[in-house]
XYZ file of C-alpha atoms in Angstrom:
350
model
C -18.472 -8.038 19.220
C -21.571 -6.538 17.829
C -23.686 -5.492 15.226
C -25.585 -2.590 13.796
C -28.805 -3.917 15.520
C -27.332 -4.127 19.268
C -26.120 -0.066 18.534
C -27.350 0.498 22.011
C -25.311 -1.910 23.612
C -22.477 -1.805 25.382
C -19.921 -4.248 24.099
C -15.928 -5.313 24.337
C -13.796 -3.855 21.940
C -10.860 -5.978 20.792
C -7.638 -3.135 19.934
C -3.929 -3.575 18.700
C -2.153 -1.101 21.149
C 1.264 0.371 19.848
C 3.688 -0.413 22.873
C 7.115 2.046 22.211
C 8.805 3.850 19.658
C 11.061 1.281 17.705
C 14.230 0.894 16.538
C 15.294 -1.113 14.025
C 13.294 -4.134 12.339
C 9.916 -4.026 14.802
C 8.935 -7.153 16.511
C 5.352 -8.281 17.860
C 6.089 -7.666 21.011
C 6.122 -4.263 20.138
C 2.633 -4.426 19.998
C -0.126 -5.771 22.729
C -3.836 -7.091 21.796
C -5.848 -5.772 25.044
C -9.639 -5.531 25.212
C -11.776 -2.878 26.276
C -14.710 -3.982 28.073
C -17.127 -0.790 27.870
C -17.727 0.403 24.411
C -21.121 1.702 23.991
C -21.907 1.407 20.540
C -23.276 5.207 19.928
C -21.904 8.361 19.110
C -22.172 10.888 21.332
C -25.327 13.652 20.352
C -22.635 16.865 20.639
C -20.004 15.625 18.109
C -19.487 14.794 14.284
C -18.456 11.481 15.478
C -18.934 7.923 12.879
C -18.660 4.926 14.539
C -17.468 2.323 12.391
C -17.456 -1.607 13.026
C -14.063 -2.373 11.132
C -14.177 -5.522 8.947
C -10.683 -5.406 6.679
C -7.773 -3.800 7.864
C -4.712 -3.094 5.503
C -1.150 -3.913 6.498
C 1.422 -1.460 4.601
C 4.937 -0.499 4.827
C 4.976 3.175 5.552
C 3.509 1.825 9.035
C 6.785 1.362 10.054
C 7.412 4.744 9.842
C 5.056 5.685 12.589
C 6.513 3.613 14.932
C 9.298 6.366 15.207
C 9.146 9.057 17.297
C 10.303 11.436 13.957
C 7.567 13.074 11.747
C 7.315 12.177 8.179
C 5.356 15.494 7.626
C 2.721 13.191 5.806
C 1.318 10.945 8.957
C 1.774 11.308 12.366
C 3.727 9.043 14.503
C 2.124 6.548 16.502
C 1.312 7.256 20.274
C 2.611 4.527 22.726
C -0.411 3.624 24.825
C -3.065 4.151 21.786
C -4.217 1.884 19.316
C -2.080 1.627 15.894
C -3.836 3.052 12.831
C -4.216 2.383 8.890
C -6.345 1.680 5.968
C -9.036 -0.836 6.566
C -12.759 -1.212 5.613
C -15.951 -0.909 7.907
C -19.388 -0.183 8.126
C -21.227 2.459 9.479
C -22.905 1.591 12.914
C -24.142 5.043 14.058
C -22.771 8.461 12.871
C -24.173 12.248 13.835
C -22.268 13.589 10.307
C -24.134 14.098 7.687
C -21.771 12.545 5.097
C -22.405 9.076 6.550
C -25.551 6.927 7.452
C -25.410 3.577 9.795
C -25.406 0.513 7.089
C -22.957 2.857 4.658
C -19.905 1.052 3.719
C -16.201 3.263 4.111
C -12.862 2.799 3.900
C -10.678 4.692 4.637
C -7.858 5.863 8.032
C -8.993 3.317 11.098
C -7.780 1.766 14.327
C -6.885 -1.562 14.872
C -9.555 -2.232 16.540
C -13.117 -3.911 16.209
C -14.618 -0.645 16.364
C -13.748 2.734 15.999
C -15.067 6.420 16.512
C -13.730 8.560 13.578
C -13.792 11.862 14.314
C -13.210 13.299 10.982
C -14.994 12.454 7.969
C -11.688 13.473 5.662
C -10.122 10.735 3.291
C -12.974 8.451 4.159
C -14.678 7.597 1.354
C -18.180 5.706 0.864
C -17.956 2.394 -0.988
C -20.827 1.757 -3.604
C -20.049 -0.937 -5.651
C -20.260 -3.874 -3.742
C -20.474 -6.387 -6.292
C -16.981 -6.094 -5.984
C -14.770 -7.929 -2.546
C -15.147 -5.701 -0.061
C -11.590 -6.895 1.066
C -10.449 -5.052 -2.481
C -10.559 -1.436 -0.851
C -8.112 -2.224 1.154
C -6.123 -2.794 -1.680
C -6.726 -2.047 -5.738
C -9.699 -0.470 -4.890
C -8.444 1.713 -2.379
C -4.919 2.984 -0.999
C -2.567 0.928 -3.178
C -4.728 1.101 -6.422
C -5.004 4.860 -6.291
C -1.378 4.993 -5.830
C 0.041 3.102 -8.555
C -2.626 4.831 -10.614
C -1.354 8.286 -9.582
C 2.101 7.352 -9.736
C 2.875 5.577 -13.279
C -0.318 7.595 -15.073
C 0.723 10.809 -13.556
C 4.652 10.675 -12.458
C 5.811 8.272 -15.071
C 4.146 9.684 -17.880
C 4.666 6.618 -19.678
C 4.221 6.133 -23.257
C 3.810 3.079 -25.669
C 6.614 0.644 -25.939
C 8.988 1.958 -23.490
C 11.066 0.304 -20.692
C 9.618 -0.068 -17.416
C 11.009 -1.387 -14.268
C 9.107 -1.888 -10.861
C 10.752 -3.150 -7.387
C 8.863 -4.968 -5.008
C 6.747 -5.875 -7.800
C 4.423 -8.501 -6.344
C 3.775 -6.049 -3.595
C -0.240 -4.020 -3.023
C 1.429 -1.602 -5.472
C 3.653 -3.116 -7.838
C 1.413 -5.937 -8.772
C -0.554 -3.278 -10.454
C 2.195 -0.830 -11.802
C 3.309 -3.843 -13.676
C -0.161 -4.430 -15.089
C -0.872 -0.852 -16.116
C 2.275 -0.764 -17.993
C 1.659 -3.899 -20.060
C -1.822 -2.294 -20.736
C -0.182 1.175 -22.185
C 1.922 -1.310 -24.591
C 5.159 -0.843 -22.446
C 8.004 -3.734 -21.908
C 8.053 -4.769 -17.897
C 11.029 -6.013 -15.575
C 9.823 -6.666 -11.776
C 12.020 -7.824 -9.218
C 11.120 -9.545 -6.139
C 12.718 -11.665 -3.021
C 11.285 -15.368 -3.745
C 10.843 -17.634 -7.090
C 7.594 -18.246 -6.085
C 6.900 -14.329 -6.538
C 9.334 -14.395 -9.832
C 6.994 -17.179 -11.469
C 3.909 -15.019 -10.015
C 4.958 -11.939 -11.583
C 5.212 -13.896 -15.147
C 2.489 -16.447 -15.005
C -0.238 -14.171 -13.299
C 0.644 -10.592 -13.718
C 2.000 -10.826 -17.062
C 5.160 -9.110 -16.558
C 7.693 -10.082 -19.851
C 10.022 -11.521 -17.360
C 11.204 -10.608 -13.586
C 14.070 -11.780 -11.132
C 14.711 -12.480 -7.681
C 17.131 -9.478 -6.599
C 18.238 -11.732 -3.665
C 19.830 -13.875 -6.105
C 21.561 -11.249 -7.748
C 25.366 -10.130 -6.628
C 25.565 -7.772 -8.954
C 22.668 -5.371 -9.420
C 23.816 -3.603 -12.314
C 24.672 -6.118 -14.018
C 21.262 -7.749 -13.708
C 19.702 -4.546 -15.026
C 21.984 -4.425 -17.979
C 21.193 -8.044 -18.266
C 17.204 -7.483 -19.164
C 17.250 -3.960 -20.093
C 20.584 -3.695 -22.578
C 18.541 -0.900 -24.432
C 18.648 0.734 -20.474
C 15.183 1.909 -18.625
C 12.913 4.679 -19.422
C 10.769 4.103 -16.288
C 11.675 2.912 -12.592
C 9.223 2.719 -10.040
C 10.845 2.610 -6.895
C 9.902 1.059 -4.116
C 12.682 -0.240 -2.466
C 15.791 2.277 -2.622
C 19.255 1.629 -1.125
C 21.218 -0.481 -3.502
C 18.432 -1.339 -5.979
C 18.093 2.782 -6.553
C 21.811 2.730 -7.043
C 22.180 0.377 -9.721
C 19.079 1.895 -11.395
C 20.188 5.285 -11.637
C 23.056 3.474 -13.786
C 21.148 2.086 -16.009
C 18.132 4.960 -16.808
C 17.856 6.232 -20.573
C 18.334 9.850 -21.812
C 14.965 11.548 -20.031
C 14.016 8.625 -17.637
C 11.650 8.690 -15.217
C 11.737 7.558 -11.385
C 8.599 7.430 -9.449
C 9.593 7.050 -6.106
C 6.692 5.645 -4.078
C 8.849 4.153 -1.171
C 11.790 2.608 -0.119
C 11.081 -0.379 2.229
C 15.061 -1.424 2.391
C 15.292 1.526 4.845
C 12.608 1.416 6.942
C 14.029 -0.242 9.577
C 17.376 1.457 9.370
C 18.787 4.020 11.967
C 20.771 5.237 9.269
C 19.879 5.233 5.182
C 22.185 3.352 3.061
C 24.161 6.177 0.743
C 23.459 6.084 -3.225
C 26.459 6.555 -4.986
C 25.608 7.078 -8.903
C 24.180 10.766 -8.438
C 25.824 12.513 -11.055
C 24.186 9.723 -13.481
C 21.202 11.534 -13.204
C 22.446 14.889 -14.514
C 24.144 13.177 -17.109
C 21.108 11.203 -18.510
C 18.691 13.878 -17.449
C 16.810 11.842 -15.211
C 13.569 13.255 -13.591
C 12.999 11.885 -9.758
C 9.794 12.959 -8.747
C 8.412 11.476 -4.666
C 4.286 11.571 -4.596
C 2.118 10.478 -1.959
C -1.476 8.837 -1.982
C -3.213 12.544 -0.917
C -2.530 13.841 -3.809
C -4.569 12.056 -5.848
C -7.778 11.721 -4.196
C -9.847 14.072 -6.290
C -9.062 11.692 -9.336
C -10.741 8.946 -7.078
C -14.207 8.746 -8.958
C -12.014 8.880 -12.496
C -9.740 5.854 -11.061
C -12.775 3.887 -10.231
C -14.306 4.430 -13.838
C -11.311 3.193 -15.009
C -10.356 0.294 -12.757
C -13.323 -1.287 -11.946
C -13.692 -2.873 -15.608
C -10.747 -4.265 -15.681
C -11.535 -5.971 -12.767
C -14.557 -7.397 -13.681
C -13.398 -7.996 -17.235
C -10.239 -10.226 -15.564
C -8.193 -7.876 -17.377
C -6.375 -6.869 -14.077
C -5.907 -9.346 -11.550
C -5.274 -8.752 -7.861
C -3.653 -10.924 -5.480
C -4.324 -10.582 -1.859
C -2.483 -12.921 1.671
C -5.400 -12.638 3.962
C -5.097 -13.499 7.465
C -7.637 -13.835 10.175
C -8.195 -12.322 13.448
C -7.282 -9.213 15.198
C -5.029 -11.001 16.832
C -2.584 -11.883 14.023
C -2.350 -8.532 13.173
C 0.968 -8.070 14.404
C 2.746 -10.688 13.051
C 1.087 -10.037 9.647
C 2.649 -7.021 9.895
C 5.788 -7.154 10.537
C 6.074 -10.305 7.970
C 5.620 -7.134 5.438
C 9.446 -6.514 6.315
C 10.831 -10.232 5.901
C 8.958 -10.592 2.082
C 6.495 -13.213 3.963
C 3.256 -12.381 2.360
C 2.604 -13.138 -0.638
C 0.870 -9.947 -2.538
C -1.390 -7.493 -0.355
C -1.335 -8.363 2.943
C -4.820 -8.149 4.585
C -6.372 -8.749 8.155
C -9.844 -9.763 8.544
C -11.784 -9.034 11.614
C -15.142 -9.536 10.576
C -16.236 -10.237 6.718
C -19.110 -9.155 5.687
C-alpha cells in the first residue's frame, strides 16, 4: 500500500481475482485474494490512463450475473484469471487525461483491487461534495441512489396518495424507493427476509408498515392483506413468486418498475410467472431500466438528494466491512439476506 506522495514507487497491489464461471449460488472459493508485487504507481506517458487508489468498493447483486459466461448486453462477464469489477470510490493518484487530476476524488466502474488503472474516463464521475461520507457514493450518492431516483421518478410516474410496493426493501435501492414515495405523499408496503429488517423498514425508513415475505405461505394473500384497495406501483426487485402474486394484485393502470430480480440470480433456470394475462386485463405497464440511462440527470439528482441528506430527511443505512480480504464473503452474503442495508467494503478510508 501507498499513497499519492510515494507515486513513484513501486508497491504490492492487493486484488480479488474471479476464479471460474459459476453455477448456481457462488461460493468464496470462487474467488482468490492474490497480491501483485510490482505495481508502479504511474501511468504510462502514451495512454489516457487514471490510476486510482480505491478506498470503498460496492457489493451489488447484478455481480452475480457476471460470473456467467452469458452476456447481459449491459456488462460484460467476468474473465477467469482477472480481477472482479464494480462500483467503488477512489482517489486520483496520477492520471495523463485531462478530465482527472491526482488528489480528485471518483467513483465510479473499479477493480477489486487496492489500485487500479482505468483506462476510460466514461461513467466515472468526480466527487465534490465531500462534506458528505465518502462511503455514500457507493451507495445513495452514487449507483443505487441514481437508480431508485430514475426508476420511481421516471418509470413509476408516481403521483400523490397512491399505493406503492417495493421488494427487497431494506436493500441499496429499496431503502430509498420507499423514502421517495413517502416524500411524494404515497402509501408504502416493503417486504424483506428478517424482522430485524421489517422493524427497520418502519422505525427508520418510515415505511407505513412492511412484512417478512419468508413468513408468508401465501403471497397473494399477504398483498391483499395490506393493499385491499390493490397496488398502483411495484418496484421489483426480486421476481419469481413475489412478481407473480403482484401482478394479481396491481390496480387498473399500475405500474412495475423492474430494477432486478435477485430470486433468480443464482438459478440455471428462471422460475415461470403464471398471472400474465392479469396484466392485459388491468392494463399494467412493465417497464425494465438500467442505471446508464440516467446519468445525464446526475447533477439534477444531486441537487435534489443531497438536502435531504443533510436535512436527515432521507436516511441511509450502510453494513460496512473491512478489508480486501472480506470481500468475498461480503459478497456473496448479498444472496443469503446477510447484510443489513448497502453492503460496503472498505480498503482504505479516507
Amino acid at each position: 500500500m501507498a499513497d499519492g506522495s510515494e507515486k513513484n514507487a513501486v508497491v504490492s497491489n492487493k486484488k480479488v481475482i474471479f476464479k471460474d464461471y459459476v453455477s448456481g449460488f457462488p461460493k468464496e472459493s470462487d474467488m482468490a485474494v492474490t497480491v501483485d508485487e510490482n505495481l508502479k504507481l504511474k501511468v504510462a506517458g502514451d495512454s489516457q490512463g487514471i490510476l486510482v487508489k480505491n478506498l470503498y468498493l460496492s457489493c451489488d447483486p447484478y455481480m452475480r450475473l457476471l460470473m456467467t459466461n452469458r452476456s447481459s448486453g449491459i456488462f460484460g462477464t467476468y474473465t477467469p484469471g482477472a480481477p472482479i469489477t464494480g462500483f467503488g470510490v477512489g482517489k486520483v493518484i496520477d492520471s495523463r487525461n485531462p478530465e482527472f487530476k491526482e488528489g480528485d476524488l471518483v467513483w465510479g466502474i473499479t477493480g477489486w483491487e487496492e489500485y487500479s488503472l482505468l483506462t476510460s474516463s466514461e461513467g466515472l464521475f468526480k466527487i465534490h461534495h465531500t462534506d458528505i461520507t465518502l462511503s455514500y457514493y457507493t451507495g445513495i450518492l452514487g449507483m443505487p441512489g441514481l437508480t431508485a431516483y430514475g426508476g420511481f421518478y421516471e418509470v413509476c410516474a408516481p403521483k400523490k396518495g397512491e399505493y406503492v410496493f417495493v421488494s427487497a426493501a431494506s436493500g441499496a435501492v429499496g431503502q430509498l424507493v420507499g423514502q421517495f414515495a413517502k416524500l411524494m405523499g404515497c402509501y408504502v408496503v416493503g417486504s424483506a427476509g428478517t424482522q430485524d429488517k421489517v422493524e427497520l423498514l418502519k422505525n427508520k425508513f418510515g415505511f407505513d408498515d412492511a412484512f417478512n415475505y419468508k413468513e408468508e405461505p401465501d403471497l397473494n394473500a399477504a398483498l391483499k392483506r395490506y393493499f385491499p384497495e390493490g397496488i398502483d406501483i411495484y418496484f421489483e426487485n426480486v421476481g419469481g413468486k413475489m412478481l407473480d402474486a403482484v401482478i394479481l394484485n396491481m390496480r387498473v393502470h399500475g405500474r412495475i418498475a423492474v430494477c432486478g430480480m435477485i430470486s433468480q440470480y443464482n438459478r440455471d433456470q428462471p422460475e415461470e410467472v403464471y398471472n400474465i394475462m392479469s396484466i392485459v386485463y388491468k392494463r399494467v405497464r412493465i417497464e425494465g431500466f438500467v442505471l446508464f440511462d440516467y446519468y445525464p440527470q446526475y447533477s439534477k439528482f444531486l441537487d435534489f438528494i443531497l438536502p435531504y441528506i443533510r436535512e436527515g430527511k432521507v436516511k441511509y443505512v450502510e453494513d460496512i466491512v473491512e478489508g480486501l480480504e472480506n470481500g468475498p464473503a461480503a459478497l456473496i452474503g448479498l444472496f443469503s439476506g446477510r447484510n443489513v442495508g448497502k453492503q460496503v467494503v472498505v480498503i482504505a478510508p479516507q
